[in-house]
Amino acid sequence: MAIIAIIGGTGLTNMPGLTIERRQMVKTIYGAPSSPLIHGQLNGKEVIFLARHGRRHTIPPHMINYRANLMALHEVGVTHVIALASVGGIADDCEDKKIVIPDQIIDYTNGRAHTFHGAKDDTFEHIDFTEPYSASVREKLIEGCKAAKVPFVADGVYGATQGPRLETAAEIRRMENDGCTIVGMTGMPEASLARELGMEYGCCAMVVNRAAGKGVNGINFSEVEKNIGESVGNVQRVLAETLSGGVAH
Ligand code: HPA
C-alpha cells in the first residue's frame, strides 16, 4: 500500500486543509526530524506531513537534518514523497506564482550530510540518479496541475544552492548557462536521500521571485511574501487533485 508524505517548505509550514489525526515524534539514528510527523487527511486522503524548516520555520536550509527527515518518513513506512518548495525563477517561463514540476537537478550545495552511507564497515551501493525524480510522482503532479487549472511548467532543472543567502547575479547567470530553470536551497540532498531509501520522490515548486539579476528591481522580500501567500491556494488545489488521482497508481 502506498503511504504518502508531503514535505512542506517555506510558506507551507502548516498545511492548510489538512485534518490532523495525530502527531508522532520520531527519533532516528541520525537524530530528530525537523518537526513531528503529522498524520492526517488532505481531501479525504491519508497523508503524513513534515514541516521541513520546523514548526515555527526556524531551521535554515543548510541546517536541516535531511537524513533524519527522510529516515523518519522511511521508518514509518512512507513510500511516496511530494516535496513542496519555494523557488526563484531563472527561465523566462518560470514567472512569479507559476508552479514548476522539475525533472532534473544540479546540486551546488556543499558540506551537507548527503548520504546514509559511510559508516565504518558499511556496505554501500551506488544509486542510479540519472532521473532524480520519480516519473510516476511527476506524472501525477502534472495531472494534478492540469486538473487544478493552475499556471504551471511541466519540467525544469532545479539548481540547489547552499543558502541561506540568495545568489549573486553572476551565480544565477552561471546556473542559467548550466541549464537551471529554477533555484532553491532545499532540493538536495533531499532527493538523493529519498532515492537511497527507495522512496518515490517528486517536487512541486512554486516560483516566489525572479532569481537574482533576473527581475527589474532586485528581490523585494515583501513581494516574495505576497507571492507565497497567493500561491498557497494553488499548491493546495494541485495536491488535492494529485491525491485524488492516486499518486501511487
Ligand atoms: N534563490 C534560492 N532559493 C530561493 C529563491 C532564490 O531566488 N527564492 C526562493 N527560494
PDB file of C-alpha atoms and ligand atoms in Angstrom:
ATOM      1  CA  MET A   1       0.000   0.000   0.000  1.00  0.00           C
ATOM      2  CA  ALA A   2       1.230   3.479  -0.793  1.00  0.00           C
ATOM      3  CA  ILE A   3       1.903   5.757   2.129  1.00  0.00           C
ATOM      4  CA  ILE A   4       2.265   9.351   1.031  1.00  0.00           C
ATOM      5  CA  ALA A   5       4.225  12.091   2.736  1.00  0.00           C
ATOM      6  CA  ILE A   6       4.212  15.784   1.991  1.00  0.00           C
ATOM      7  CA  ILE A   7       7.266  17.789   2.984  1.00  0.00           C
ATOM      8  CA  GLY A   8       6.206  21.401   3.354  1.00  0.00           C
ATOM      9  CA  GLY A   9       8.636  24.215   2.743  1.00  0.00           C
ATOM     10  CA  THR A  10       8.703  27.974   3.177  1.00  0.00           C
ATOM     11  CA  GLY A  11       5.137  29.263   3.309  1.00  0.00           C
ATOM     12  CA  LEU A  12       3.858  25.757   3.901  1.00  0.00           C
ATOM     13  CA  THR A  13       4.959  25.073   7.462  1.00  0.00           C
ATOM     14  CA  ASN A  14       1.306  24.319   8.124  1.00  0.00           C
ATOM     15  CA  MET A  15      -0.723  22.519   5.520  1.00  0.00           C
ATOM     16  CA  PRO A  16      -3.983  24.381   5.008  1.00  0.00           C
ATOM     17  CA  GLY A  17      -6.834  21.902   4.607  1.00  0.00           C
ATOM     18  CA  LEU A  18      -5.066  19.117   6.493  1.00  0.00           C
ATOM     19  CA  THR A  19      -7.260  17.416   9.096  1.00  0.00           C
ATOM     20  CA  ILE A  20      -4.846  16.416  11.832  1.00  0.00           C
ATOM     21  CA  GLU A  21      -5.371  12.970  13.363  1.00  0.00           C
ATOM     22  CA  ARG A  22      -2.210  12.626  15.414  1.00  0.00           C
ATOM     23  CA  ARG A  23       1.302  13.966  15.855  1.00  0.00           C
ATOM     24  CA  GLN A  24       4.148  11.482  16.047  1.00  0.00           C
ATOM     25  CA  MET A  25       7.550  12.230  17.496  1.00  0.00           C
ATOM     26  CA  VAL A  26      10.158  10.074  15.804  1.00  0.00           C
ATOM     27  CA  LYS A  27      13.815   9.724  16.642  1.00  0.00           C
ATOM     28  CA  THR A  28      16.179   8.174  14.138  1.00  0.00           C
ATOM     29  CA  ILE A  29      19.822   7.184  14.420  1.00  0.00           C
ATOM     30  CA  TYR A  30      20.504  10.499  12.645  1.00  0.00           C
ATOM     31  CA  GLY A  31      18.560  12.482  15.250  1.00  0.00           C
ATOM     32  CA  ALA A  32      15.095  14.007  15.247  1.00  0.00           C
ATOM     33  CA  PRO A  33      13.369  15.254  12.099  1.00  0.00           C
ATOM     34  CA  SER A  34      12.590  18.958  11.671  1.00  0.00           C
ATOM     35  CA  SER A  35       9.129  18.541  13.187  1.00  0.00           C
ATOM     36  CA  PRO A  36       6.817  15.837  14.487  1.00  0.00           C
ATOM     37  CA  LEU A  37       5.198  13.797  11.723  1.00  0.00           C
ATOM     38  CA  ILE A  38       1.623  14.908  11.362  1.00  0.00           C
ATOM     39  CA  HIS A  39      -0.738  12.131  10.353  1.00  0.00           C
ATOM     40  CA  GLY A  40      -3.927  13.384   8.840  1.00  0.00           C
ATOM     41  CA  GLN A  41      -6.196  13.648   5.861  1.00  0.00           C
ATOM     42  CA  LEU A  42      -6.000  16.020   2.964  1.00  0.00           C
ATOM     43  CA  ASN A  43      -9.155  15.920   0.880  1.00  0.00           C
ATOM     44  CA  GLY A  44     -10.050  12.566   2.356  1.00  0.00           C
ATOM     45  CA  LYS A  45      -6.643  11.016   1.586  1.00  0.00           C
ATOM     46  CA  GLU A  46      -4.321   9.814   4.303  1.00  0.00           C
ATOM     47  CA  VAL A  47      -1.051  11.759   4.300  1.00  0.00           C
ATOM     48  CA  ILE A  48       1.864  12.361   6.596  1.00  0.00           C
ATOM     49  CA  PHE A  49       3.059  15.944   6.767  1.00  0.00           C
ATOM     50  CA  LEU A  50       6.533  17.106   7.749  1.00  0.00           C
ATOM     51  CA  ALA A  51       7.498  20.784   8.079  1.00  0.00           C
ATOM     52  CA  ARG A  52      10.983  20.920   6.559  1.00  0.00           C
ATOM     53  CA  HIS A  53      12.050  24.115   8.333  1.00  0.00           C
ATOM     54  CA  GLY A  54      10.428  23.155  11.638  1.00  0.00           C
ATOM     55  CA  ARG A  55       7.026  24.026  13.021  1.00  0.00           C
ATOM     56  CA  ARG A  56       7.934  27.677  13.501  1.00  0.00           C
ATOM     57  CA  HIS A  57      10.134  27.958  10.423  1.00  0.00           C
ATOM     58  CA  THR A  58      13.323  28.248  12.450  1.00  0.00           C
ATOM     59  CA  ILE A  59      15.658  25.836  10.627  1.00  0.00           C
ATOM     60  CA  PRO A  60      17.540  27.395   7.698  1.00  0.00           C
ATOM     61  CA  PRO A  61      18.185  25.249   4.587  1.00  0.00           C
ATOM     62  CA  HIS A  62      21.801  24.368   5.415  1.00  0.00           C
ATOM     63  CA  MET A  63      20.884  23.332   8.991  1.00  0.00           C
ATOM     64  CA  ILE A  64      18.055  20.969   8.093  1.00  0.00           C
ATOM     65  CA  ASN A  65      18.730  17.408   9.182  1.00  0.00           C
ATOM     66  CA  TYR A  66      17.781  15.934   5.815  1.00  0.00           C
ATOM     67  CA  ARG A  67      18.864  12.453   6.839  1.00  0.00           C
ATOM     68  CA  ALA A  68      16.674  12.447   9.932  1.00  0.00           C
ATOM     69  CA  ASN A  69      13.739  13.789   7.910  1.00  0.00           C
ATOM     70  CA  LEU A  70      13.953  11.145   5.208  1.00  0.00           C
ATOM     71  CA  MET A  71      14.799   8.313   7.592  1.00  0.00           C
ATOM     72  CA  ALA A  72      11.861   9.226   9.852  1.00  0.00           C
ATOM     73  CA  LEU A  73       9.490   9.049   6.882  1.00  0.00           C
ATOM     74  CA  HIS A  74      11.026   5.786   5.751  1.00  0.00           C
ATOM     75  CA  GLU A  75      10.751   4.255   9.216  1.00  0.00           C
ATOM     76  CA  VAL A  76       7.023   4.937   9.415  1.00  0.00           C
ATOM     77  CA  GLY A  77       6.564   3.240   6.049  1.00  0.00           C
ATOM     78  CA  VAL A  78       6.341   6.172   3.644  1.00  0.00           C
ATOM     79  CA  THR A  79       6.636   5.029   0.022  1.00  0.00           C
ATOM     80  CA  HIS A  80       5.940   8.273  -1.866  1.00  0.00           C
ATOM     81  CA  VAL A  81       7.110  11.805  -1.090  1.00  0.00           C
ATOM     82  CA  ILE A  82       5.785  15.051  -2.519  1.00  0.00           C
ATOM     83  CA  ALA A  83       8.261  17.807  -1.711  1.00  0.00           C
ATOM     84  CA  LEU A  84       6.881  21.338  -1.756  1.00  0.00           C
ATOM     85  CA  ALA A  85       9.399  24.093  -2.358  1.00  0.00           C
ATOM     86  CA  SER A  86       9.529  27.842  -2.822  1.00  0.00           C
ATOM     87  CA  VAL A  87      11.981  28.741  -5.572  1.00  0.00           C
ATOM     88  CA  GLY A  88      13.339  31.606  -7.619  1.00  0.00           C
ATOM     89  CA  GLY A  89      12.600  31.641 -11.338  1.00  0.00           C
ATOM     90  CA  ILE A  90      15.541  31.707 -13.737  1.00  0.00           C
ATOM     91  CA  ALA A  91      13.933  30.752 -17.057  1.00  0.00           C
ATOM     92  CA  ASP A  92      11.629  33.286 -18.671  1.00  0.00           C
ATOM     93  CA  ASP A  93       8.614  30.990 -18.397  1.00  0.00           C
ATOM     94  CA  CYS A  94       9.190  30.399 -14.664  1.00  0.00           C
ATOM     95  CA  GLU A  95       7.416  33.591 -13.657  1.00  0.00           C
ATOM     96  CA  ASP A  96       6.196  34.507 -10.181  1.00  0.00           C
ATOM     97  CA  LYS A  97       3.423  32.275  -8.849  1.00  0.00           C
ATOM     98  CA  LYS A  98       3.902  29.600 -11.504  1.00  0.00           C
ATOM     99  CA  ILE A  99       4.150  26.015 -10.333  1.00  0.00           C
ATOM    100  CA  VAL A 100       7.064  24.031 -11.739  1.00  0.00           C
ATOM    101  CA  ILE A 101       7.399  20.247 -11.681  1.00  0.00           C
ATOM    102  CA  PRO A 102      11.159  19.839 -12.203  1.00  0.00           C
ATOM    103  CA  ASP A 103      12.595  16.776 -13.911  1.00  0.00           C
ATOM    104  CA  GLN A 104      16.301  17.405 -13.249  1.00  0.00           C
ATOM    105  CA  ILE A 105      18.598  18.735 -10.559  1.00  0.00           C
ATOM    106  CA  ILE A 106      22.013  20.334 -10.413  1.00  0.00           C
ATOM    107  CA  ASP A 107      23.500  20.274  -6.936  1.00  0.00           C
ATOM    108  CA  TYR A 108      25.529  23.337  -5.881  1.00  0.00           C
ATOM    109  CA  THR A 109      25.288  22.647  -2.147  1.00  0.00           C
ATOM    110  CA  ASN A 110      28.311  21.834  -0.040  1.00  0.00           C
ATOM    111  CA  GLY A 111      29.092  20.333   3.318  1.00  0.00           C
ATOM    112  CA  ARG A 112      25.664  18.833   3.887  1.00  0.00           C
ATOM    113  CA  ALA A 113      25.314  15.312   5.252  1.00  0.00           C
ATOM    114  CA  HIS A 114      24.209  13.953   1.915  1.00  0.00           C
ATOM    115  CA  THR A 115      24.201  10.170   2.204  1.00  0.00           C
ATOM    116  CA  PHE A 116      23.279   7.350   4.537  1.00  0.00           C
ATOM    117  CA  HIS A 117      26.488   5.596   3.618  1.00  0.00           C
ATOM    118  CA  GLY A 118      29.931   5.990   5.079  1.00  0.00           C
ATOM    119  CA  ALA A 119      29.647   4.379   8.492  1.00  0.00           C
ATOM    120  CA  LYS A 120      32.549   2.107   9.376  1.00  0.00           C
ATOM    121  CA  ASP A 121      32.203  -1.312   7.728  1.00  0.00           C
ATOM    122  CA  ASP A 122      29.048  -0.188   5.908  1.00  0.00           C
ATOM    123  CA  THR A 123      28.457  -1.986   2.633  1.00  0.00           C
ATOM    124  CA  PHE A 124      27.373   0.688   0.224  1.00  0.00           C
ATOM    125  CA  GLU A 125      25.590   0.731  -3.091  1.00  0.00           C
ATOM    126  CA  HIS A 126      25.660   3.397  -5.747  1.00  0.00           C
ATOM    127  CA  ILE A 127      22.241   4.716  -6.726  1.00  0.00           C
ATOM    128  CA  ASP A 128      21.145   5.460 -10.270  1.00  0.00           C
ATOM    129  CA  PHE A 129      20.294   9.167 -10.194  1.00  0.00           C
ATOM    130  CA  THR A 130      20.042   9.748 -13.952  1.00  0.00           C
ATOM    131  CA  GLU A 131      16.417  10.736 -13.418  1.00  0.00           C
ATOM    132  CA  PRO A 132      16.433  12.249  -9.928  1.00  0.00           C
ATOM    133  CA  TYR A 133      12.659  12.497  -9.606  1.00  0.00           C
ATOM    134  CA  SER A 134      10.125   9.686  -9.689  1.00  0.00           C
ATOM    135  CA  ALA A 135       8.449   9.517 -13.111  1.00  0.00           C
ATOM    136  CA  SER A 136       5.160   8.371 -11.575  1.00  0.00           C
ATOM    137  CA  VAL A 137       5.011  11.106  -8.920  1.00  0.00           C
ATOM    138  CA  ARG A 138       5.887  13.729 -11.548  1.00  0.00           C
ATOM    139  CA  GLU A 139       3.180  12.442 -13.862  1.00  0.00           C
ATOM    140  CA  LYS A 140       0.580  12.605 -11.086  1.00  0.00           C
ATOM    141  CA  LEU A 141       1.676  16.123 -10.117  1.00  0.00           C
ATOM    142  CA  ILE A 142       1.407  17.251 -13.735  1.00  0.00           C
ATOM    143  CA  GLU A 143      -2.079  15.724 -13.988  1.00  0.00           C
ATOM    144  CA  GLY A 144      -2.862  17.479 -10.699  1.00  0.00           C
ATOM    145  CA  CYS A 145      -1.752  20.846 -12.113  1.00  0.00           C
ATOM    146  CA  LYS A 146      -3.874  20.346 -15.224  1.00  0.00           C
ATOM    147  CA  ALA A 147      -6.932  19.336 -13.223  1.00  0.00           C
ATOM    148  CA  ALA A 148      -6.444  22.255 -10.815  1.00  0.00           C
ATOM    149  CA  LYS A 149      -6.129  24.607 -13.814  1.00  0.00           C
ATOM    150  CA  VAL A 150      -3.160  26.459 -12.345  1.00  0.00           C
ATOM    151  CA  PRO A 151      -0.386  28.084 -14.396  1.00  0.00           C
ATOM    152  CA  PHE A 152       2.460  25.569 -14.427  1.00  0.00           C
ATOM    153  CA  VAL A 153       5.572  24.382 -16.238  1.00  0.00           C
ATOM    154  CA  ALA A 154       5.777  20.614 -16.678  1.00  0.00           C
ATOM    155  CA  ASP A 155       9.555  20.282 -16.455  1.00  0.00           C
ATOM    156  CA  GLY A 156      12.587  22.166 -15.247  1.00  0.00           C
ATOM    157  CA  VAL A 157      16.059  21.951 -13.828  1.00  0.00           C
ATOM    158  CA  TYR A 158      16.205  22.660 -10.105  1.00  0.00           C
ATOM    159  CA  GLY A 159      19.522  24.257  -9.137  1.00  0.00           C
ATOM    160  CA  ALA A 160      20.069  23.566  -5.429  1.00  0.00           C
ATOM    161  CA  THR A 161      22.160  26.253  -3.720  1.00  0.00           C
ATOM    162  CA  GLN A 162      23.612  26.324  -0.239  1.00  0.00           C
ATOM    163  CA  GLY A 163      21.907  29.395   1.192  1.00  0.00           C
ATOM    164  CA  PRO A 164      20.771  30.885   3.377  1.00  0.00           C
ATOM    165  CA  ARG A 165      21.873  33.932   1.414  1.00  0.00           C
ATOM    166  CA  LEU A 166      20.369  34.394  -2.015  1.00  0.00           C
ATOM    167  CA  GLU A 167      22.612  34.146  -5.061  1.00  0.00           C
ATOM    168  CA  THR A 168      24.611  36.812  -6.851  1.00  0.00           C
ATOM    169  CA  ALA A 169      23.534  37.824 -10.344  1.00  0.00           C
ATOM    170  CA  ALA A 170      26.692  36.192 -11.733  1.00  0.00           C
ATOM    171  CA  GLU A 171      25.910  32.932  -9.949  1.00  0.00           C
ATOM    172  CA  ILE A 172      22.457  32.931 -11.491  1.00  0.00           C
ATOM    173  CA  ARG A 173      23.945  33.651 -14.952  1.00  0.00           C
ATOM    174  CA  ARG A 174      26.270  30.693 -14.451  1.00  0.00           C
ATOM    175  CA  MET A 175      23.380  28.499 -13.333  1.00  0.00           C
ATOM    176  CA  GLU A 176      21.375  29.580 -16.350  1.00  0.00           C
ATOM    177  CA  ASN A 177      24.288  28.622 -18.603  1.00  0.00           C
ATOM    178  CA  ASP A 178      24.355  25.272 -16.837  1.00  0.00           C
ATOM    179  CA  GLY A 179      20.702  24.785 -17.752  1.00  0.00           C
ATOM    180  CA  CYS A 180      18.984  25.578 -14.451  1.00  0.00           C
ATOM    181  CA  THR A 181      15.475  26.981 -14.814  1.00  0.00           C
ATOM    182  CA  ILE A 182      14.659  27.396 -11.104  1.00  0.00           C
ATOM    183  CA  VAL A 183      16.757  27.871  -7.969  1.00  0.00           C
ATOM    184  CA  GLY A 184      16.086  26.739  -4.418  1.00  0.00           C
ATOM    185  CA  MET A 185      18.014  25.764  -1.311  1.00  0.00           C
ATOM    186  CA  THR A 186      16.451  22.501  -0.138  1.00  0.00           C
ATOM    187  CA  GLY A 187      16.167  20.232  -3.186  1.00  0.00           C
ATOM    188  CA  MET A 188      19.406  18.467  -2.291  1.00  0.00           C
ATOM    189  CA  PRO A 189      20.308  16.210  -0.633  1.00  0.00           C
ATOM    190  CA  GLU A 190      16.598  15.565  -0.007  1.00  0.00           C
ATOM    191  CA  ALA A 191      16.011  13.980  -3.416  1.00  0.00           C
ATOM    192  CA  SER A 192      19.056  11.697  -3.375  1.00  0.00           C
ATOM    193  CA  LEU A 193      18.450  10.588   0.217  1.00  0.00           C
ATOM    194  CA  ALA A 194      14.909   9.596  -0.777  1.00  0.00           C
ATOM    195  CA  ARG A 195      16.397   7.586  -3.652  1.00  0.00           C
ATOM    196  CA  GLU A 196      18.883   5.905  -1.325  1.00  0.00           C
ATOM    197  CA  LEU A 197      15.918   4.738   0.756  1.00  0.00           C
ATOM    198  CA  GLY A 198      13.961   3.585  -2.287  1.00  0.00           C
ATOM    199  CA  MET A 199      11.180   6.136  -1.865  1.00  0.00           C
ATOM    200  CA  GLU A 200       9.409   7.660  -4.879  1.00  0.00           C
ATOM    201  CA  TYR A 201      10.079  11.393  -4.661  1.00  0.00           C
ATOM    202  CA  GLY A 202       8.708  14.298  -6.700  1.00  0.00           C
ATOM    203  CA  CYS A 203       8.851  18.064  -6.282  1.00  0.00           C
ATOM    204  CA  CYS A 204       6.122  20.659  -6.651  1.00  0.00           C
ATOM    205  CA  ALA A 205       7.881  24.029  -6.713  1.00  0.00           C
ATOM    206  CA  MET A 206       6.201  27.412  -6.532  1.00  0.00           C
ATOM    207  CA  VAL A 207       8.055  30.357  -8.007  1.00  0.00           C
ATOM    208  CA  VAL A 208       8.041  33.209  -5.492  1.00  0.00           C
ATOM    209  CA  ASN A 209      10.552  35.631  -7.025  1.00  0.00           C
ATOM    210  CA  ARG A 210      12.672  36.252 -10.104  1.00  0.00           C
ATOM    211  CA  ALA A 211      16.162  34.919  -9.354  1.00  0.00           C
ATOM    212  CA  ALA A 212      18.954  37.412  -8.631  1.00  0.00           C
ATOM    213  CA  GLY A 213      19.606  39.711 -11.576  1.00  0.00           C
ATOM    214  CA  LYS A 214      16.521  38.482 -13.460  1.00  0.00           C
ATOM    215  CA  GLY A 215      13.961  40.904 -12.101  1.00  0.00           C
ATOM    216  CA  VAL A 216      13.633  44.563 -12.868  1.00  0.00           C
ATOM    217  CA  ASN A 217      14.060  45.879  -9.329  1.00  0.00           C
ATOM    218  CA  GLY A 218      16.093  43.324  -7.405  1.00  0.00           C
ATOM    219  CA  ILE A 219      14.487  40.966  -4.915  1.00  0.00           C
ATOM    220  CA  ASN A 220      11.751  42.534  -2.845  1.00  0.00           C
ATOM    221  CA  PHE A 221      11.007  40.438   0.220  1.00  0.00           C
ATOM    222  CA  SER A 222       7.545  41.795   0.831  1.00  0.00           C
ATOM    223  CA  GLU A 223       6.754  40.891  -2.775  1.00  0.00           C
ATOM    224  CA  VAL A 224       8.107  37.388  -2.085  1.00  0.00           C
ATOM    225  CA  GLU A 225       5.818  37.072   0.964  1.00  0.00           C
ATOM    226  CA  LYS A 226       2.887  38.221  -1.115  1.00  0.00           C
ATOM    227  CA  ASN A 227       3.644  35.691  -3.855  1.00  0.00           C
ATOM    228  CA  ILE A 228       3.947  32.905  -1.295  1.00  0.00           C
ATOM    229  CA  GLY A 229       0.588  33.859   0.219  1.00  0.00           C
ATOM    230  CA  GLU A 230      -1.041  33.960  -3.199  1.00  0.00           C
ATOM    231  CA  SER A 231       0.454  30.615  -4.300  1.00  0.00           C
ATOM    232  CA  VAL A 232      -0.505  28.510  -1.313  1.00  0.00           C
ATOM    233  CA  GLY A 233      -4.074  28.075  -2.549  1.00  0.00           C
ATOM    234  CA  ASN A 234      -2.814  26.859  -5.939  1.00  0.00           C
ATOM    235  CA  VAL A 235      -0.449  24.370  -4.340  1.00  0.00           C
ATOM    236  CA  GLN A 236      -3.294  23.120  -2.163  1.00  0.00           C
ATOM    237  CA  ARG A 237      -5.530  22.603  -5.190  1.00  0.00           C
ATOM    238  CA  VAL A 238      -2.747  20.796  -7.050  1.00  0.00           C
ATOM    239  CA  LEU A 239      -2.225  18.496  -4.066  1.00  0.00           C
ATOM    240  CA  ALA A 240      -5.933  17.781  -3.751  1.00  0.00           C
ATOM    241  CA  GLU A 241      -6.144  16.843  -7.443  1.00  0.00           C
ATOM    242  CA  THR A 242      -2.882  14.886  -7.337  1.00  0.00           C
ATOM    243  CA  LEU A 243      -4.000  12.864  -4.340  1.00  0.00           C
ATOM    244  CA  SER A 244      -7.444  12.203  -5.746  1.00  0.00           C
ATOM    245  CA  GLY A 245      -5.712  10.940  -8.912  1.00  0.00           C
ATOM    246  CA  GLY A 246      -3.915   8.403  -6.714  1.00  0.00           C
ATOM    247  CA  VAL A 247      -0.204   9.215  -6.514  1.00  0.00           C
ATOM    248  CA  ALA A 248       0.816   5.587  -6.396  1.00  0.00           C
ATOM    249  CA  HIS A 249      -1.053   4.243  -9.418  1.00  0.00           C
TER     250      HIS A 249
HETATM  251  N1  HPA B   1      17.181  31.517  -4.623  1.00  0.00           N
HETATM  252  C1  HPA B   1      17.310  30.437  -3.823  1.00  0.00           C
HETATM  253  N2  HPA B   1      16.290  29.935  -3.145  1.00  0.00           N
HETATM  254  C2  HPA B   1      15.090  30.528  -3.247  1.00  0.00           C
HETATM  255  C3  HPA B   1      14.903  31.654  -4.045  1.00  0.00           C
HETATM  256  C4  HPA B   1      16.003  32.174  -4.778  1.00  0.00           C
HETATM  257  O1  HPA B   1      15.901  33.178  -5.505  1.00  0.00           O
HETATM  258  N3  HPA B   1      13.599  32.011  -3.924  1.00  0.00           N
HETATM  259  C5  HPA B   1      13.028  31.100  -3.076  1.00  0.00           C
HETATM  260  N4  HPA B   1      13.928  30.205  -2.671  1.00  0.00           N
END
